[in-house]
mmCIF file of C-alpha atoms in Angstrom:
data_model
loop_
_atom_site.group_PDB
_atom_site.id
_atom_site.type_symbol
_atom_site.label_atom_id
_atom_site.label_comp_id
_atom_site.label_asym_id
_atom_site.label_seq_id
_atom_site.Cartn_x
_atom_site.Cartn_y
_atom_site.Cartn_z
ATOM 1 C CA UNK A 1 -18.036 -14.913 18.533
ATOM 2 C CA UNK A 2 -15.907 -11.918 20.238
ATOM 3 C CA UNK A 3 -15.137 -8.900 17.377
ATOM 4 C CA UNK A 4 -11.758 -9.203 16.737
ATOM 5 C CA UNK A 5 -9.433 -6.239 18.258
ATOM 6 C CA UNK A 6 -8.799 -3.535 15.857
ATOM 7 C CA UNK A 7 -4.619 -3.245 15.295
ATOM 8 C CA UNK A 8 -2.747 -0.260 16.938
ATOM 9 C CA UNK A 9 -2.138 1.266 13.379
ATOM 10 C CA UNK A 10 -4.325 1.522 10.267
ATOM 11 C CA UNK A 11 -2.541 0.393 6.576
ATOM 12 C CA UNK A 12 -3.153 2.787 3.293
ATOM 13 C CA UNK A 13 -3.387 1.052 -0.260
ATOM 14 C CA UNK A 14 0.372 2.399 -0.277
ATOM 15 C CA UNK A 15 1.907 1.124 2.454
ATOM 16 C CA UNK A 16 1.943 3.793 4.747
ATOM 17 C CA UNK A 17 0.701 2.338 8.744
ATOM 18 C CA UNK A 18 -0.720 4.847 10.627
ATOM 19 C CA UNK A 19 -0.853 4.829 14.178
ATOM 20 C CA UNK A 20 -4.822 5.515 15.340
ATOM 21 C CA UNK A 21 -3.972 7.477 18.168
ATOM 22 C CA UNK A 22 -2.448 9.357 15.836
ATOM 23 C CA UNK A 23 -3.542 12.938 15.757
ATOM 24 C CA UNK A 24 -3.619 14.018 12.178
ATOM 25 C CA UNK A 25 -5.236 17.568 11.166
ATOM 26 C CA UNK A 26 -6.333 19.024 7.784
ATOM 27 C CA UNK A 27 -6.101 14.870 6.129
ATOM 28 C CA UNK A 28 -6.555 16.785 2.557
ATOM 29 C CA UNK A 29 -3.839 18.594 2.780
ATOM 30 C CA UNK A 30 -1.056 15.296 4.106
ATOM 31 C CA UNK A 31 0.501 13.413 1.578
ATOM 32 C CA UNK A 32 2.315 10.629 2.237
ATOM 33 C CA UNK A 33 3.903 8.897 0.159
ATOM 34 C CA UNK A 34 3.681 4.979 0.595
ATOM 35 C CA UNK A 35 5.092 2.787 3.176
ATOM 36 C CA UNK A 36 5.490 5.954 5.284
ATOM 37 C CA UNK A 37 4.713 4.974 9.325
ATOM 38 C CA UNK A 38 3.328 7.423 11.835
ATOM 39 C CA UNK A 39 3.527 5.372 15.368
ATOM 40 C CA UNK A 40 1.893 6.836 18.643
ATOM 41 C CA UNK A 41 0.827 10.678 20.511
ATOM 42 C CA UNK A 42 2.840 11.820 17.064
ATOM 43 C CA UNK A 43 0.812 15.436 15.747
ATOM 44 C CA UNK A 44 0.562 16.216 12.019
ATOM 45 C CA UNK A 45 -0.814 19.695 10.796
ATOM 46 C CA UNK A 46 -2.206 19.711 8.043
ATOM 47 C CA UNK A 47 -5.305 22.100 8.380
ATOM 48 C CA UNK A 48 -2.078 25.334 8.460
ATOM 49 C CA UNK A 49 -1.796 25.672 4.968
ATOM 50 C CA UNK A 50 -1.626 28.648 3.141
ATOM 51 C CA UNK A 51 -5.674 30.658 2.220
ATOM 52 C CA UNK A 52 -6.102 30.047 -1.983
ATOM 53 C CA UNK A 53 -5.566 33.026 -3.930
ATOM 54 C CA UNK A 54 -9.108 34.933 -5.164
ATOM 55 C CA UNK A 55 -11.301 32.980 -7.032
ATOM 56 C CA UNK A 56 -11.188 34.819 -10.711
ATOM 57 C CA UNK A 57 -14.356 35.449 -11.274
ATOM 58 C CA UNK A 58 -14.043 35.499 -15.178
ATOM 59 C CA UNK A 59 -12.980 32.133 -15.131
ATOM 60 C CA UNK A 60 -15.368 30.170 -14.720
ATOM 61 C CA UNK A 61 -13.014 27.104 -14.294
ATOM 62 C CA UNK A 62 -11.679 28.157 -12.156
ATOM 63 C CA UNK A 63 -12.060 25.531 -9.343
ATOM 64 C CA UNK A 64 -11.419 24.848 -5.944
ATOM 65 C CA UNK A 65 -7.279 24.486 -5.957
ATOM 66 C CA UNK A 66 -4.945 21.459 -3.585
ATOM 67 C CA UNK A 67 -3.393 22.668 -1.308
ATOM 68 C CA UNK A 68 -0.607 20.693 0.289
ATOM 69 C CA UNK A 69 0.998 21.708 4.246
ATOM 70 C CA UNK A 70 3.012 18.340 4.983
ATOM 71 C CA UNK A 71 4.085 16.191 2.007
ATOM 72 C CA UNK A 72 6.020 12.591 3.758
ATOM 73 C CA UNK A 73 8.519 10.883 1.076
ATOM 74 C CA UNK A 74 8.302 6.983 1.003
ATOM 75 C CA UNK A 75 9.295 4.504 4.182
ATOM 76 C CA UNK A 76 9.871 7.983 6.566
ATOM 77 C CA UNK A 77 9.219 7.113 9.532
ATOM 78 C CA UNK A 78 8.281 9.595 12.944
ATOM 79 C CA UNK A 79 8.896 8.468 16.079
ATOM 80 C CA UNK A 80 6.866 8.973 19.331
ATOM 81 C CA UNK A 81 5.622 12.749 20.176
ATOM 82 C CA UNK A 82 6.939 14.357 17.149
ATOM 83 C CA UNK A 83 5.366 17.503 16.068
ATOM 84 C CA UNK A 84 5.359 18.122 12.361
ATOM 85 C CA UNK A 85 4.019 20.907 11.182
ATOM 86 C CA UNK A 86 4.376 23.681 7.545
ATOM 87 C CA UNK A 87 6.602 26.523 8.525
ATOM 88 C CA UNK A 88 4.881 30.271 8.655
ATOM 89 C CA UNK A 89 6.458 34.025 7.850
ATOM 90 C CA UNK A 90 4.344 36.860 8.485
ATOM 91 C CA UNK A 91 2.772 38.381 5.839
ATOM 92 C CA UNK A 92 1.223 42.400 5.192
ATOM 93 C CA UNK A 93 0.454 41.083 8.740
ATOM 94 C CA UNK A 94 -1.530 37.333 7.792
ATOM 95 C CA UNK A 95 0.344 35.157 8.819
ATOM 96 C CA UNK A 96 1.119 32.404 5.251
ATOM 97 C CA UNK A 97 1.821 29.612 5.749
ATOM 98 C CA UNK A 98 4.559 27.418 3.199
ATOM 99 C CA UNK A 99 4.160 22.977 2.811
ATOM 100 C CA UNK A 100 6.134 20.548 4.625
ATOM 101 C CA UNK A 101 8.436 18.797 2.279
ATOM 102 C CA UNK A 102 10.404 15.988 3.723
ATOM 103 C CA UNK A 103 11.869 13.073 1.271
ATOM 104 C CA UNK A 104 12.355 9.863 0.994
ATOM 105 C CA UNK A 105 14.157 7.305 3.480
ATOM 106 C CA UNK A 106 14.276 9.481 6.176
ATOM 107 C CA UNK A 107 14.325 8.718 9.609
ATOM 108 C CA UNK A 108 12.323 11.368 12.407
ATOM 109 C CA UNK A 109 12.102 10.359 16.103
ATOM 110 C CA UNK A 110 11.190 10.520 19.552
ATOM 111 C CA UNK A 111 9.656 14.176 20.564
ATOM 112 C CA UNK A 112 11.532 16.098 17.829
ATOM 113 C CA UNK A 113 9.234 19.215 17.184
ATOM 114 C CA UNK A 114 9.381 20.262 13.377
ATOM 115 C CA UNK A 115 9.491 23.188 10.957
ATOM 116 C CA UNK A 116 11.608 23.126 8.138
ATOM 117 C CA UNK A 117 10.751 23.846 4.963
ATOM 118 C CA UNK A 118 12.171 21.193 2.971
ATOM 119 C CA UNK A 119 14.741 17.750 4.367
ATOM 120 C CA UNK A 120 16.244 15.711 2.066
ATOM 121 C CA UNK A 121 16.341 11.465 1.178
ATOM 122 C CA UNK A 122 17.697 9.833 3.921
ATOM 123 C CA UNK A 123 18.796 12.371 7.096
ATOM 124 C CA UNK A 124 18.268 11.300 10.935
ATOM 125 C CA UNK A 125 16.784 12.992 13.119
ATOM 126 C CA UNK A 126 18.209 11.821 16.203
ATOM 127 C CA UNK A 127 15.889 12.136 19.289
ATOM 128 C CA UNK A 128 13.882 15.189 20.738
ATOM 129 C CA UNK A 129 15.058 17.629 18.361
ATOM 130 C CA UNK A 130 14.128 21.241 17.480
ATOM 131 C CA UNK A 131 13.370 22.446 13.913
ATOM 132 C CA UNK A 132 13.144 25.683 13.416
ATOM 133 C CA UNK A 133 10.810 27.632 11.085
ATOM 134 C CA UNK A 134 12.241 27.775 7.368
ATOM 135 C CA UNK A 135 15.198 25.391 7.600
ATOM 136 C CA UNK A 136 16.733 23.981 4.244
ATOM 137 C CA UNK A 137 18.505 19.840 6.033
ATOM 138 C CA UNK A 138 19.776 18.314 2.530
ATOM 139 C CA UNK A 139 20.291 15.253 1.174
ATOM 140 C CA UNK A 140 22.539 12.136 2.800
ATOM 141 C CA UNK A 141 21.985 14.409 6.983
ATOM 142 C CA UNK A 142 22.761 12.840 10.981
ATOM 143 C CA UNK A 143 21.664 15.269 12.926
ATOM 144 C CA UNK A 144 22.268 14.656 16.568
ATOM 145 C CA UNK A 145 20.591 13.924 19.116
ATOM 146 C CA UNK A 146 18.728 16.937 21.381
ATOM 147 C CA UNK A 147 19.579 19.464 18.004
ATOM 148 C CA UNK A 148 17.969 22.638 17.531
ATOM 149 C CA UNK A 149 18.567 24.213 13.683
ATOM 150 C CA UNK A 150 17.832 27.808 14.225
ATOM 151 C CA UNK A 151 14.665 29.385 11.726
ATOM 152 C CA UNK A 152 16.694 29.339 8.689
ATOM 153 C CA UNK A 153 19.351 27.861 9.239
ATOM 154 C CA UNK A 154 20.862 25.277 5.813
ATOM 155 C CA UNK A 155 23.086 21.659 5.732
ATOM 156 C CA UNK A 156 24.538 21.367 3.754
ATOM 157 C CA UNK A 157 24.269 17.225 1.736
ATOM 158 C CA UNK A 158 27.054 14.877 4.073
ATOM 159 C CA UNK A 159 26.911 16.792 6.923
ATOM 160 C CA UNK A 160 26.902 15.713 10.889
ATOM 161 C CA UNK A 161 24.726 18.392 12.671
ATOM 162 C CA UNK A 162 24.608 18.613 16.250
ATOM 163 C CA UNK A 163 24.458 21.925 19.158
ATOM 164 C CA UNK A 164 22.227 24.617 20.412
ATOM 165 C CA UNK A 165 22.289 25.662 18.058
ATOM 166 C CA UNK A 166 23.240 24.121 15.491
ATOM 167 C CA UNK A 167 26.286 24.000 14.080
ATOM 168 C CA UNK A 168 28.097 21.197 10.997
ATOM 169 C CA UNK A 169 30.267 19.028 13.544
ATOM 170 C CA UNK A 170 31.261 16.455 11.079
ATOM 171 C CA UNK A 171 30.456 14.393 7.679
ATOM 172 C CA UNK A 172 28.916 11.591 7.204
ATOM 173 C CA UNK A 173 30.821 9.215 5.471
ATOM 174 C CA UNK A 174 31.089 6.980 2.166
ATOM 175 C CA UNK A 175 28.294 4.217 2.754
ATOM 176 C CA UNK A 176 27.195 5.854 5.693
ATOM 177 C CA UNK A 177 23.365 4.641 6.957
ATOM 178 C CA UNK A 178 23.488 1.072 4.777
ATOM 179 C CA UNK A 179 25.688 -0.401 7.802
ATOM 180 C CA UNK A 180 24.534 1.476 11.702
ATOM 181 C CA UNK A 181 21.614 0.327 11.325
ATOM 182 C CA UNK A 182 18.904 2.750 10.987
ATOM 183 C CA UNK A 183 20.619 6.355 10.519
ATOM 184 C CA UNK A 184 19.823 6.693 7.840
ATOM 185 C CA UNK A 185 19.748 4.375 6.028
ATOM 186 C CA UNK A 186 17.352 1.562 4.250
ATOM 187 C CA UNK A 187 13.816 1.665 6.305
ATOM 188 C CA UNK A 188 12.287 -1.374 4.525
ATOM 189 C CA UNK A 189 13.882 -3.255 7.586
ATOM 190 C CA UNK A 190 11.966 -0.641 10.183
ATOM 191 C CA UNK A 191 8.726 -0.296 7.959
ATOM 192 C CA UNK A 192 8.038 -4.145 7.774
ATOM 193 C CA UNK A 193 8.751 -4.213 11.454
ATOM 194 C CA UNK A 194 5.691 -1.967 12.330
ATOM 195 C CA UNK A 195 2.528 -3.396 13.624
ATOM 196 C CA UNK A 196 3.876 -6.615 13.515
ATOM 197 C CA UNK A 197 2.560 -9.354 16.508
#
């Protein structure tokens, strides 16, 4: 009897679906919130972390501290070819990385580069978008395809942003996302469809 072929995705105990052809570096520093989908050719750089503070020799109980680099919320979908890496700053001549936090029910389109400090819940990020270092995107935001958000940008809740450089071009309406497919709405159906034959 021939061996059973392996699927394209690995499903974790918390329901995360991670493509076998994705690249996750420093997995001990990456937290996936549950039922998150990571598609093929996605690269998540959990190895880029802030160095832990020096251990106090006077405190024998001081052990290694958790050093989370990338946190991704529940029902978040990261499409093919996207790169997630924590933002960094030069501090006293040394590179200092800060955690990248992505909220729940967020969609990241194909080929995006994300270096944000924080992305809220129910956010839709269009294909080919570049989000610069230390960007903060609040909840219920739609980022149009091909946008470039400059470093340090803060996007208010309920905004539609687009352009190169990106700026606010409109507001999402009441109930946005729940009736427009997967754009910022309920990501459960998309999660269920991944890995199905």
